CSV table of C-alpha atoms and ligand atoms in Angstrom, one decimal:
chain,number,residue,atom,x,y,z
A,111,MET,CA,24.1,-15.5,24.9
A,112,LYS,CA,25.9,-12.2,24.5
A,113,LEU,CA,24.4,-8.9,25.6
A,114,ASN,CA,25.2,-5.7,23.8
A,115,PRO,CA,23.9,-2.8,25.9
A,116,LYS,CA,24.9,-0.3,23.3
A,117,PHE,CA,22.6,-1.9,20.7
A,118,LYS,CA,19.7,0.4,21.6
A,119,ASP,CA,21.8,3.5,21.1
A,120,GLU,CA,22.7,2.2,17.6
A,121,ILE,CA,18.9,1.9,16.9
A,122,THR,CA,18.1,5.4,18.1
A,123,LYS,CA,20.5,6.9,15.6
A,124,ILE,CA,18.6,5.4,12.7
A,125,HIS,CA,15.6,7.1,11.2
A,126,GLY,CA,12.5,5.5,12.7
A,127,GLY,CA,14.3,4.0,15.7
A,128,GLU,CA,14.7,7.2,17.7
A,129,LYS,CA,12.0,6.5,20.2
A,130,ILE,CA,12.7,2.8,21.1
A,131,LYS,CA,13.8,3.7,24.6
A,132,LEU,CA,10.4,5.0,25.5
A,133,CYS,CA,8.9,1.5,25.3
A,134,TYR,CA,7.5,0.4,28.6
A,135,GLN,CA,6.6,-3.1,27.4
A,136,CYS,CA,2.8,-2.7,27.7
A,137,GLY,CA,2.2,-5.1,24.7
A,138,THR,CA,-0.4,-2.8,23.0
A,139,CYS,CA,1.5,-3.3,19.7
A,140,SER,CA,1.4,-7.0,19.8
A,141,GLY,CA,-2.2,-7.0,21.0
A,142,SER,CA,-3.1,-4.8,17.9
A,143,CYS,CA,-1.0,-6.8,15.5
A,144,PRO,CA,-2.8,-8.9,12.8
A,145,ILE,CA,0.4,-11.1,12.4
A,146,THR,CA,0.6,-11.8,16.1
A,147,PHE,CA,-3.0,-12.8,15.9
A,148,ILE,CA,-2.1,-15.5,13.3
A,149,THR,CA,1.3,-16.6,14.8
A,150,LYS,CA,2.8,-16.0,18.2
A,151,ALA,CA,6.2,-16.3,16.5
A,152,TYR,CA,5.7,-12.7,15.5
A,153,ASN,CA,5.7,-10.4,18.5
A,154,PRO,CA,6.7,-6.7,18.1
A,155,ARG,CA,6.8,-6.1,21.8
A,156,GLY,CA,9.1,-9.1,22.2
A,157,PHE,CA,11.4,-7.9,19.4
A,158,ILE,CA,11.6,-4.5,21.0
A,159,GLN,CA,12.4,-6.1,24.4
A,160,MET,CA,15.2,-8.2,22.9
A,161,ALA,CA,16.6,-5.0,21.3
A,162,LEU,CA,16.4,-3.1,24.5
A,163,LEU,CA,18.1,-5.9,26.4
A,164,GLY,CA,20.9,-5.9,23.9
A,165,LEU,CA,20.2,-9.3,22.4
A,166,LYS,CA,21.5,-8.0,19.1
A,167,GLU,CA,22.4,-11.2,17.3
A,168,GLU,CA,19.3,-13.0,18.5
A,169,VAL,CA,16.9,-10.4,17.2
A,170,LEU,CA,18.7,-9.7,14.0
A,171,THR,CA,19.0,-13.3,13.0
A,172,ASN,CA,15.3,-14.0,13.8
A,173,LYS,CA,13.7,-14.2,10.4
A,174,ASN,CA,10.3,-13.5,11.8
A,175,ILE,CA,11.1,-9.8,12.2
A,176,TRP,CA,10.4,-9.6,8.4
A,177,LEU,CA,6.7,-10.6,8.8
A,178,CYS,CA,5.4,-7.1,9.4
A,179,THR,CA,2.7,-6.2,6.9
A,180,GLY,CA,3.0,-2.5,7.6
A,181,CYS,CA,-0.6,-2.1,8.7
A,182,TYR,CA,0.4,0.6,11.2
A,183,SER,CA,-2.1,-0.5,13.9
A,184,CYS,CA,0.7,-0.5,16.5
A,185,TYR,CA,1.8,2.9,15.2
A,186,GLU,CA,-1.6,4.4,15.9
A,187,ARG,CA,-2.0,2.8,19.3
A,188,CYS,CA,1.3,2.7,21.1
A,189,PRO,CA,0.7,4.9,24.2
A,190,GLN,CA,4.4,5.9,24.3
A,191,GLY,CA,4.7,7.0,20.6
A,192,VAL,CA,7.5,4.4,20.0
A,193,GLU,CA,6.3,3.9,16.4
A,194,PRO,CA,6.9,0.2,16.6
A,195,ALA,CA,6.2,-0.4,12.9
A,196,TYR,CA,9.2,1.8,12.2
A,197,VAL,CA,11.4,0.3,14.9
A,198,ILE,CA,10.8,-3.2,13.4
A,199,ARG,CA,11.8,-1.8,10.0
A,200,VAL,CA,15.0,-0.4,11.5
A,201,LEU,CA,15.7,-3.9,13.0
A,202,CYS,CA,15.2,-5.4,9.5
A,203,SER,CA,17.6,-2.9,7.9
A,204,LEU,CA,20.2,-3.7,10.5
A,205,ALA,CA,19.7,-7.4,9.8
A,206,ALA,CA,20.1,-6.7,6.1
A,207,LYS,CA,23.4,-5.1,6.8
A,208,THR,CA,24.7,-8.2,8.5
A,209,GLY,CA,23.6,-10.3,5.6
A,210,ASN,CA,20.3,-11.5,7.1
A,211,ILE,CA,17.7,-10.9,4.3
A,212,PRO,CA,15.0,-13.4,3.5
A,213,ALA,CA,15.1,-14.8,0.0
A,214,ALA,CA,11.7,-13.3,-0.9
A,215,THR,CA,12.8,-9.8,0.1
A,216,LYS,CA,16.0,-10.1,-1.9
A,217,ALA,CA,14.2,-11.4,-4.9
A,218,GLY,CA,11.7,-8.5,-4.7
A,219,ALA,CA,14.5,-5.9,-4.5
A,220,GLN,CA,16.3,-7.5,-7.4
A,221,THR,CA,13.1,-7.4,-9.5
A,222,ILE,CA,12.8,-3.6,-8.8
A,223,LEU,CA,16.5,-3.1,-9.8
A,224,LYS,CA,16.1,-5.0,-13.0
A,225,GLN,CA,12.6,-3.9,-14.1
A,226,GLY,CA,12.0,-0.6,-12.3
A,227,LEU,CA,8.8,-2.2,-11.0
A,228,LEU,CA,8.0,-4.9,-8.4
A,229,ALA,CA,6.4,-6.8,-11.2
A,230,GLN,CA,7.2,-8.5,-14.5
A,231,VAL,CA,6.1,-6.5,-17.5
A,232,THR,CA,5.4,-9.4,-19.9
A,233,ASP,CA,3.9,-9.6,-23.3
A,234,PHE,CA,0.8,-11.0,-21.8
A,235,VAL,CA,0.5,-7.9,-19.5
A,236,GLN,CA,1.0,-5.5,-22.5
A,237,LYS,CA,-1.6,-7.4,-24.5
A,238,GLN,CA,-4.1,-7.4,-21.7
A,239,ARG,CA,-3.7,-3.7,-21.4
A,240,GLU,CA,-4.2,-3.1,-25.1
A,241,LYS,CA,-7.3,-5.2,-25.0
A,242,LEU,CA,-8.8,-3.0,-22.3
A,243,GLY,CA,-7.8,0.2,-24.1
A,244,LEU,CA,-4.9,1.1,-21.8
A,245,SER,CA,-1.6,2.3,-23.1
A,246,ARG,CA,1.4,0.0,-23.0
A,247,ILE,CA,3.8,0.3,-20.0
A,248,GLY,CA,6.7,2.4,-21.2
A,249,GLN,CA,9.8,3.6,-19.4
A,250,THR,CA,10.1,2.8,-15.7
A,251,GLY,CA,13.3,4.8,-15.1
A,252,VAL,CA,15.2,1.6,-14.3
A,253,GLU,CA,18.6,3.0,-15.3
A,254,GLU,CA,18.1,5.8,-12.8
A,255,VAL,CA,17.0,3.4,-10.1
A,256,GLN,CA,20.1,1.3,-10.7
A,257,LYS,CA,22.4,4.4,-10.4
A,258,ILE,CA,20.8,5.3,-7.1
A,259,ALA,CA,21.2,1.7,-5.8
A,260,LYS,CA,24.8,1.7,-6.8
A,261,LYS,CA,25.5,5.0,-5.1
A,262,THR,CA,23.9,3.9,-1.8
A,263,GLY,CA,25.3,0.4,-1.9
A,264,PHE,CA,21.8,-1.1,-2.0
A,265,ASP,CA,22.6,-3.3,-5.0
A,266,LYS,CA,25.3,-5.1,-3.1
A,267,LEU,CA,23.1,-5.4,0.0
A,268,VAL,CA,20.5,-7.3,-2.1
A,269,GLY,CA,23.1,-9.4,-3.8
A,270,LEU,CA,23.4,-7.7,-7.2
B,1387,MET,CA,-12.3,23.6,-14.7
B,1388,ALA,CA,-10.2,20.5,-15.2
B,1389,LEU,CA,-8.3,19.0,-12.3
B,1390,ASP,CA,-4.9,18.2,-13.7
B,1391,TYR,CA,-2.8,15.6,-12.1
B,1392,ALA,CA,0.3,13.6,-12.7
B,1393,LEU,CA,-0.8,10.0,-12.6
B,1394,PHE,CA,1.4,7.6,-10.6
B,1395,LEU,CA,0.4,4.0,-11.3
B,1396,GLY,CA,2.9,2.0,-9.3
B,1397,CYS,CA,3.5,-1.7,-9.8
B,1398,VAL,CA,0.4,-3.8,-9.1
B,1399,ILE,CA,-2.2,-1.7,-10.9
B,1400,PRO,CA,-0.7,-1.5,-14.4
B,1401,THR,CA,0.5,-5.2,-14.4
B,1402,ARG,CA,-2.3,-7.0,-12.5
B,1403,GLU,CA,-5.2,-4.8,-11.5
B,1404,PHE,CA,-6.4,-3.6,-14.8
B,1405,GLY,CA,-10.0,-3.3,-13.6
B,1406,LEU,CA,-8.9,-0.7,-11.1
B,1407,GLU,CA,-7.0,1.4,-13.6
B,1408,VAL,CA,-9.8,1.3,-16.2
B,1409,SER,CA,-12.6,2.1,-13.7
B,1410,ALA,CA,-10.8,4.8,-11.7
B,1411,LYS,CA,-9.9,6.6,-14.9
B,1412,LYS,CA,-13.4,6.3,-16.4
B,1413,VAL,CA,-15.2,7.5,-13.2
B,1414,LEU,CA,-12.8,10.3,-12.3
B,1415,GLU,CA,-12.7,11.6,-15.8
B,1416,ALA,CA,-16.4,12.0,-15.6
B,1417,PHE,CA,-15.7,14.5,-12.8
B,1418,ASP,CA,-13.2,16.5,-15.0
B,1419,VAL,CA,-10.1,15.0,-13.6
B,1420,LYS,CA,-7.4,15.0,-16.2
B,1421,PHE,CA,-4.5,12.5,-16.0
B,1422,HIS,CA,-1.0,13.2,-17.3
B,1423,GLU,CA,1.4,10.3,-17.7
B,1424,MET,CA,4.6,10.4,-15.6
B,1425,ILE,CA,7.2,9.3,-18.1
B,1426,GLY,CA,10.0,7.3,-16.4
B,1427,ALA,CA,8.2,6.7,-13.1
B,1428,GLY,CA,8.7,3.3,-11.5
B,1429,CYS,CA,8.1,1.5,-8.3
B,1430,CYS,CA,7.3,4.0,-5.5
B,1431,GLY,CA,10.0,2.4,-3.3
B,1432,THR,CA,7.6,0.1,-1.5
B,1433,ALA,CA,7.8,-1.0,2.2
B,1434,GLY,CA,9.1,-4.5,2.0
B,1435,PRO,CA,12.0,-4.9,-0.4
B,1436,ILE,CA,13.4,-1.4,-0.1
B,1437,ALA,CA,12.2,0.6,2.9
B,1438,ALA,CA,12.9,-2.3,5.3
B,1439,VAL,CA,16.4,-2.8,3.8
B,1440,ASP,CA,17.7,0.7,3.5
B,1441,PHE,CA,16.1,4.0,4.5
B,1442,LEU,CA,18.3,6.3,2.4
B,1443,THR,CA,17.8,4.2,-0.8
B,1444,MET,CA,14.1,4.3,-0.1
B,1445,ALA,CA,14.1,8.1,0.3
B,1446,ALA,CA,16.0,8.6,-2.9
B,1447,ILE,CA,13.8,6.3,-5.0
B,1448,ALA,CA,10.7,8.0,-3.7
B,1449,ALA,CA,12.2,11.4,-4.4
B,1450,ARG,CA,13.1,10.4,-7.9
B,1451,ASN,CA,9.5,9.7,-8.7
B,1452,ILE,CA,8.3,12.9,-7.0
B,1453,CYS,CA,10.8,14.9,-9.1
B,1454,ILE,CA,9.1,13.8,-12.3
B,1455,ALA,CA,5.9,15.3,-11.2
B,1456,GLU,CA,7.7,18.4,-9.9
B,1457,GLU,CA,9.1,18.9,-13.4
B,1458,MET,CA,5.6,18.5,-14.8
B,1459,GLY,CA,4.4,21.2,-12.3
B,1460,MET,CA,1.5,19.0,-11.1
B,1461,ASP,CA,0.4,17.3,-7.9
B,1462,ILE,CA,0.5,13.5,-8.0
B,1463,ILE,CA,-2.6,11.4,-7.9
B,1464,THR,CA,-2.4,7.6,-7.3
B,1465,PHE,CA,-5.0,4.9,-7.2
B,1466,CYS,CA,-2.7,2.8,-4.9
B,1467,THR,CA,-3.0,3.4,-1.2
B,1468,GLY,CA,0.5,1.9,-0.7
B,1469,CYS,CA,2.1,4.4,-3.1
B,1470,ALA,CA,0.1,7.3,-1.6
B,1471,GLY,CA,1.5,6.3,1.8
B,1472,THR,CA,5.1,5.9,0.6
B,1473,LEU,CA,5.3,8.9,-1.7
B,1474,GLY,CA,3.3,11.0,0.8
B,1475,LYS,CA,5.6,10.1,3.7
B,1476,TYR,CA,8.9,10.9,1.9
B,1477,ASN,CA,7.5,14.0,0.3
B,1478,LYS,CA,6.7,15.3,3.8
B,1479,LEU,CA,10.0,14.1,5.3
B,1480,LEU,CA,12.1,15.6,2.5
B,1481,LYS,CA,10.2,18.9,2.7
B,1482,GLU,CA,10.7,19.1,6.5
B,1483,ASP,CA,14.2,17.6,7.0
B,1484,GLU,CA,16.9,19.7,5.5
B,1485,HIS,CA,19.7,17.3,6.3
B,1486,LEU,CA,17.9,14.4,4.6
B,1487,ARG,CA,17.0,16.6,1.6
B,1488,GLU,CA,20.7,17.4,1.2
B,1489,GLN,CA,21.7,13.7,1.4
B,1490,VAL,CA,19.0,12.7,-1.1
B,1491,ASN,CA,19.8,15.5,-3.5
B,1492,GLU,CA,23.5,14.5,-3.5
B,1493,ILE,CA,22.4,11.1,-4.6
B,1494,LEU,CA,20.0,12.5,-7.2
B,1495,LYS,CA,22.7,14.7,-8.7
B,1496,ASP,CA,24.0,11.7,-10.7
B,1497,ILE,CA,20.7,11.5,-12.5
B,1498,ASN,CA,20.2,15.2,-12.9
B,1499,LYS,CA,17.4,15.5,-10.6
B,1500,GLU,CA,16.7,17.6,-7.5
B,1501,PHE,CA,13.9,17.4,-5.0
B,1502,LYS,CA,12.5,20.9,-4.5
B,1503,GLY,CA,9.4,20.2,-2.4
B,1504,LYS,CA,6.9,21.9,-4.7
B,1505,ILE,CA,4.0,19.4,-5.0
B,1506,GLU,CA,1.5,17.3,-3.0
B,1507,VAL,CA,0.8,13.6,-3.2
B,1508,LYS,CA,-2.9,12.6,-3.2
B,1509,HIS,CA,-4.8,9.4,-3.3
B,1510,SER,CA,-7.8,9.3,-5.6
B,1511,LEU,CA,-10.0,9.0,-2.4
B,1512,ASP,CA,-8.7,12.4,-1.3
B,1513,VAL,CA,-9.6,13.8,-4.7
B,1514,LEU,CA,-13.1,12.2,-4.6
B,1515,VAL,CA,-13.9,13.5,-1.2
B,1516,ASN,CA,-12.0,16.8,-1.0
B,1517,ASP,CA,-11.7,18.0,-4.6
B,1518,ILE,CA,-14.9,16.7,-6.1
B,1519,GLY,CA,-17.0,16.3,-3.0
B,1520,LEU,CA,-19.8,14.0,-1.9
B,1521,ASP,CA,-22.6,16.3,-3.2
B,1522,LYS,CA,-21.3,16.3,-6.7
B,1523,ILE,CA,-20.9,12.6,-6.6
B,1524,LYS,CA,-24.4,12.2,-5.3
B,1525,ASN,CA,-25.8,14.3,-8.2
B,1526,SER,CA,-24.1,12.1,-10.7
B,1527,ILE,CA,-26.0,9.0,-9.6
B,1528,LYS,CA,-28.5,7.7,-12.1
B,1529,LYS,CA,-29.3,4.2,-10.9
B,1530,LYS,CA,-29.4,2.9,-7.4
B,1531,PHE,CA,-28.6,-0.5,-5.9
B,1532,ASN,CA,-31.6,-1.9,-4.1
B,1533,GLY,CA,-30.9,-4.2,-1.1
B,1534,LEU,CA,-27.3,-4.7,-1.9
B,1535,ASN,CA,-25.2,-5.6,1.2
B,1536,VAL,CA,-21.6,-4.5,0.7
B,1537,ALA,CA,-18.7,-5.4,3.0
B,1538,ALA,CA,-16.3,-2.5,2.7
B,1539,HIS,CA,-12.6,-2.9,3.1
B,1540,ILE,CA,-10.9,0.4,3.0
B,1541,GLY,CA,-7.4,-1.0,3.5
B,1542,CYS,CA,-4.8,0.0,6.1
B,1543,HIS,CA,-2.9,2.6,4.0
B,1544,ALA,CA,-5.9,4.6,3.1
B,1545,VAL,CA,-6.0,5.8,6.7
B,1546,ARG,CA,-2.7,4.9,8.4
B,1547,PRO,CA,-0.3,6.2,9.4
B,1548,SER,CA,-2.6,9.0,10.2
B,1549,ASP,CA,0.1,11.7,10.3
B,1550,ILE,CA,0.7,11.1,6.6
B,1551,ARG,CA,-2.7,9.8,5.4
B,1552,LYS,CA,-5.0,12.4,6.8
B,1553,PHE,CA,-8.1,11.0,5.0
B,1554,ASP,CA,-10.3,9.8,7.9
B,1555,SER,CA,-10.1,8.3,11.4
B,1556,PRO,CA,-7.3,5.7,11.5
B,1557,GLU,CA,-9.3,3.4,13.6
B,1558,ARG,CA,-13.0,4.0,12.7
B,1559,PRO,CA,-13.1,5.4,9.2
B,1560,ILE,CA,-16.6,6.2,7.9
B,1561,LEU,CA,-16.1,8.2,4.7
B,1562,PHE,CA,-15.6,5.1,2.6
B,1563,ASP,CA,-18.9,3.7,3.9
B,1564,GLN,CA,-20.6,7.0,3.0
B,1565,LEU,CA,-19.1,6.9,-0.5
B,1566,ILE,CA,-20.5,3.3,-0.9
B,1567,GLU,CA,-23.9,4.3,0.4
B,1568,LEU,CA,-24.3,7.1,-2.2
B,1569,THR,CA,-24.9,4.3,-4.7
B,1570,GLY,CA,-27.9,3.0,-2.7
B,1571,ALA,CA,-26.0,0.0,-1.4
B,1572,LYS,CA,-25.8,-0.7,2.3
B,1573,SER,CA,-22.3,-0.8,3.9
B,1574,ILE,CA,-22.6,-3.5,6.5
B,1575,ASN,CA,-20.8,-4.1,9.7
B,1576,PHE,CA,-18.7,-7.2,10.3
B,1577,LEU,CA,-16.2,-8.3,12.9
B,1578,GLY,CA,-12.7,-7.2,12.4
B,1579,LYS,CA,-13.7,-4.8,9.6
B,1580,ASN,CA,-10.7,-2.6,9.9
B,1581,LEU,CA,-8.2,-5.4,10.3
B,1582,CYS,CA,-5.4,-5.8,7.7
B,1583,CYS,CA,-6.2,-8.2,4.8
B,1584,GLY,CA,-2.6,-9.7,4.9
B,1585,ALA,CA,-1.7,-8.7,1.3
B,1586,GLY,CA,1.7,-7.5,2.5
B,1587,LEU,CA,2.7,-11.1,3.1
B,1588,ILE,CA,1.9,-12.4,-0.4
B,1589,GLY,CA,5.1,-14.0,-1.6
B,1590,VAL,CA,6.8,-13.5,1.8
B,1591,ALA,CA,4.8,-15.8,4.0
B,1592,ASP,CA,1.9,-17.1,1.9
B,1593,ASP,CA,0.4,-19.4,4.6
B,1594,TYR,CA,0.1,-16.5,7.1
B,1595,SER,CA,-1.3,-14.3,4.5
B,1596,LEU,CA,-3.9,-16.8,3.6
B,1597,ALA,CA,-4.8,-17.5,7.2
B,1598,LEU,CA,-5.3,-13.8,7.8
B,1599,VAL,CA,-7.6,-13.2,4.8
B,1600,ARG,CA,-9.5,-16.4,5.6
B,1601,GLU,CA,-10.4,-15.0,9.0
B,1602,LYS,CA,-11.8,-11.9,7.2
B,1603,LEU,CA,-13.7,-13.9,4.5
B,1604,ILE,CA,-15.4,-16.0,7.2
B,1605,LYS,CA,-16.6,-12.8,9.0
B,1606,VAL,CA,-17.7,-11.2,5.7
B,1607,LYS,CA,-19.7,-14.2,4.7
B,1608,ALA,CA,-21.3,-14.5,8.2
B,1609,ALA,CA,-22.4,-10.9,8.0
B,1610,GLY,CA,-24.4,-11.7,4.8
B,1611,ALA,CA,-22.4,-9.7,2.3
B,1612,ASP,CA,-23.5,-9.8,-1.4
B,1613,CYS,CA,-20.1,-8.5,-2.4
B,1614,MET,CA,-17.0,-6.8,-1.1
B,1615,CYS,CA,-15.8,-3.4,-2.1
B,1616,THR,CA,-12.2,-2.3,-2.0
B,1617,ILE,CA,-10.2,0.9,-2.9
B,1618,CYS,CA,-6.7,-0.6,-2.8
B,1619,ALA,CA,-5.1,-2.8,-5.5
B,1620,ALA,CA,-3.3,-5.1,-3.1
B,1621,CYS,CA,-6.4,-5.7,-1.0
B,1622,HIS,CA,-8.5,-6.4,-4.2
B,1623,LEU,CA,-5.9,-8.9,-5.4
B,1624,GLN,CA,-5.7,-10.5,-2.0
B,1625,TYR,CA,-9.5,-11.0,-1.6
B,1626,GLU,CA,-9.9,-12.4,-5.1
B,1627,MET,CA,-6.8,-14.7,-5.3
B,1628,SER,CA,-7.3,-16.0,-1.8
B,1629,GLN,CA,-10.8,-17.1,-2.6
B,1630,LEU,CA,-9.5,-19.0,-5.6
B,1631,SER,CA,-6.7,-20.7,-3.6
B,1632,LEU,CA,-9.0,-21.5,-0.6
B,1633,LYS,CA,-11.3,-23.2,-3.1
B,1634,THR,CA,-8.6,-25.4,-4.8
B,1635,LYS,CA,-6.5,-26.0,-1.6
B,1636,PHE,CA,-9.2,-26.5,1.0
B,1637,LYS,CA,-12.5,-26.9,-0.9
B,1638,GLU,CA,-13.8,-23.8,0.8
B,1639,ASP,CA,-16.0,-21.7,-1.5
B,1640,TYR,CA,-16.8,-18.2,-0.3
B,1641,ASN,CA,-18.0,-17.0,-3.7
B,1642,ILE,CA,-18.0,-13.3,-2.8
B,1643,PRO,CA,-17.4,-10.9,-5.7
B,1644,VAL,CA,-14.9,-8.2,-5.0
B,1645,LEU,CA,-15.5,-4.9,-6.8
B,1646,HIS,CA,-13.3,-1.8,-7.0
B,1647,TYR,CA,-15.1,1.2,-5.6
B,1648,TYR,CA,-15.0,2.9,-9.0
B,1649,GLN,CA,-16.8,0.0,-10.5
B,1650,LEU,CA,-19.6,0.2,-7.9
B,1651,LEU,CA,-19.9,4.0,-8.4
B,1652,GLY,CA,-19.6,3.7,-12.2
B,1653,LEU,CA,-22.4,1.3,-12.4
B,1654,SER,CA,-24.7,3.6,-10.4
B,1655,MET,CA,-23.6,6.5,-12.6
B,1656,GLY,CA,-25.0,4.6,-15.5
B,1657,VAL,CA,-21.6,3.6,-17.0
B,1658,LYS,CA,-21.7,0.3,-19.0
B,1659,PRO,CA,-20.1,-2.7,-17.2
B,1660,GLU,CA,-17.5,-3.2,-19.9
B,1661,GLU,CA,-16.4,0.4,-19.7
B,1662,ILE,CA,-15.4,-0.1,-16.1
B,1663,ALA,CA,-13.9,-3.5,-16.9
B,1664,LEU,CA,-16.3,-5.4,-14.8
B,1665,GLN,CA,-15.4,-8.5,-16.9
B,1666,THR,CA,-12.0,-8.5,-15.2
B,1667,VAL,CA,-13.3,-9.4,-11.7
B,1668,LYS,CA,-12.5,-13.0,-11.0
B,1669,ILE,CA,-15.7,-13.9,-9.1
B,1670,LYS,CA,-18.7,-13.1,-11.2
B,1671,ALA,CA,-20.7,-10.1,-10.0
B,1672,ASP,CA,-24.1,-11.0,-11.6
B,1673,ASN,CA,-25.8,-10.8,-8.2
B,1674,VAL,CA,-24.6,-7.2,-7.9
B,1675,LEU,CA,-25.8,-6.2,-11.3
B,1676,ALA,CA,-29.2,-7.8,-10.6
B,1677,LYS,CA,-29.7,-5.4,-7.8
B,1678,LEU,CA,-29.1,-2.3,-9.8
B,1679,LYS,CA,-32.4,-0.6,-10.4
C,1285,SF4,S1,2.8,-0.5,22.4
C,1285,SF4,FE1,4.6,0.9,22.5
C,1285,SF4,S2,5.1,1.0,24.7
C,1285,SF4,FE2,3.7,-0.8,24.4
C,1285,SF4,S3,5.1,-2.6,24.1
C,1285,SF4,FE3,4.6,-1.8,22.1
C,1285,SF4,S4,6.2,-0.3,21.6
C,1285,SF4,FE4,6.3,-0.7,23.8
C,1286,SF4,S1,2.6,-2.5,11.5
C,1286,SF4,FE1,3.6,-4.5,11.6
C,1286,SF4,S2,4.1,-4.8,13.7
C,1286,SF4,FE2,2.6,-3.1,13.7
C,1286,SF4,S3,0.6,-4.0,14.0
C,1286,SF4,FE3,0.9,-4.0,11.8
C,1286,SF4,S4,1.9,-5.9,11.2
C,1286,SF4,FE4,2.0,-5.7,13.4
């Protein structure tokens, strides 16, 4: 087990991770979390503890960090204003940069880069819309989204 | 006076939740809201696949969408609480954080766009409550539901994070219940009412997603609900599809119709069921119609 005491400083430099050091491990986030309620494998307090201790590799390769639904219950309740939902998101983005992205997340991102939407615009969809008197789905700005992704390097991150 | 808005549809509504798009348009148009198409708008940037992977890409994609409405000179309205949260958050951040704005505008240069910070992002709930107002809605009611028990699920992103979504209390929201009760229906209490439905895990961890929504359905059923009522496309999808899969996978039949709020309101405004696409709900709502007097 390798400890990296500078890991927490790395996190505070990224948007959303600034307040991680304020965490005093009370567990309010995990106690409020619907995912922790379903599976103890997801534990925001635990992930934050690992990050603070410098267990960088362990936490970034833990695929469970991607299970946050973004319900923001922890965000509203954390007595220290750590904004755990955002801290978890920062952990995910750092994981992504070391190549640890779940297949489903990658696939979702690729769909957005190919379609402009996180959905398939099929003939069936267009026909259903017409039947209900809705206009067909037109341009989704996909070329512009691709240009943005190219410039930020997002396309490579998600394997395109 | 017409309320002109740039309509941001997002991903789930135009491709899967047709009933929400049809009914929201129908009902809001009755209150003089005018929708203008945002040509070239795409995914808002969404939490999972983009925001969790790269912050700056997320900010730029959200900004690109906001720029389209800025060029139209209109505030954005969206029927999706997720989009309202995402676009609302980055609209606020980009207005306040000069450094981020410069970074994002540098990226947007390549597509001839510039974030200027001239508009607001609103959810249709904000428009219903703040622009139209409960009194006006009340006056539009022609028929009332009699003895209809509704389990309301407002959805996380309608009220959280509360510094972005300033609609109601983030923990004990009541406005949505009041909106429901304008139709004569009763918004009932049930355990875990404000807990997440788990839709965010669809396709990511389907078992956990189903386990979470099952907990909710059990409580809704036990509370004696005749139907559920949602405002969010993802929540609606989750409550309908999960009931279908719980039935095939585990032989559990909850049989709770799930209506979009605009359908419930539309019915009591005297709008015909087909005009609010009631035929698109996957669990038949005949019991709901039977209580409309
Ligand atoms: S609620 Fe806040 S202070 Fe408490 S453990 Fe979670 S992040 Fe740390
Ligand atoms: S935002 Fe994520 S970590 Fe926080 S309570 Fe909700 S699911 Fe759990």
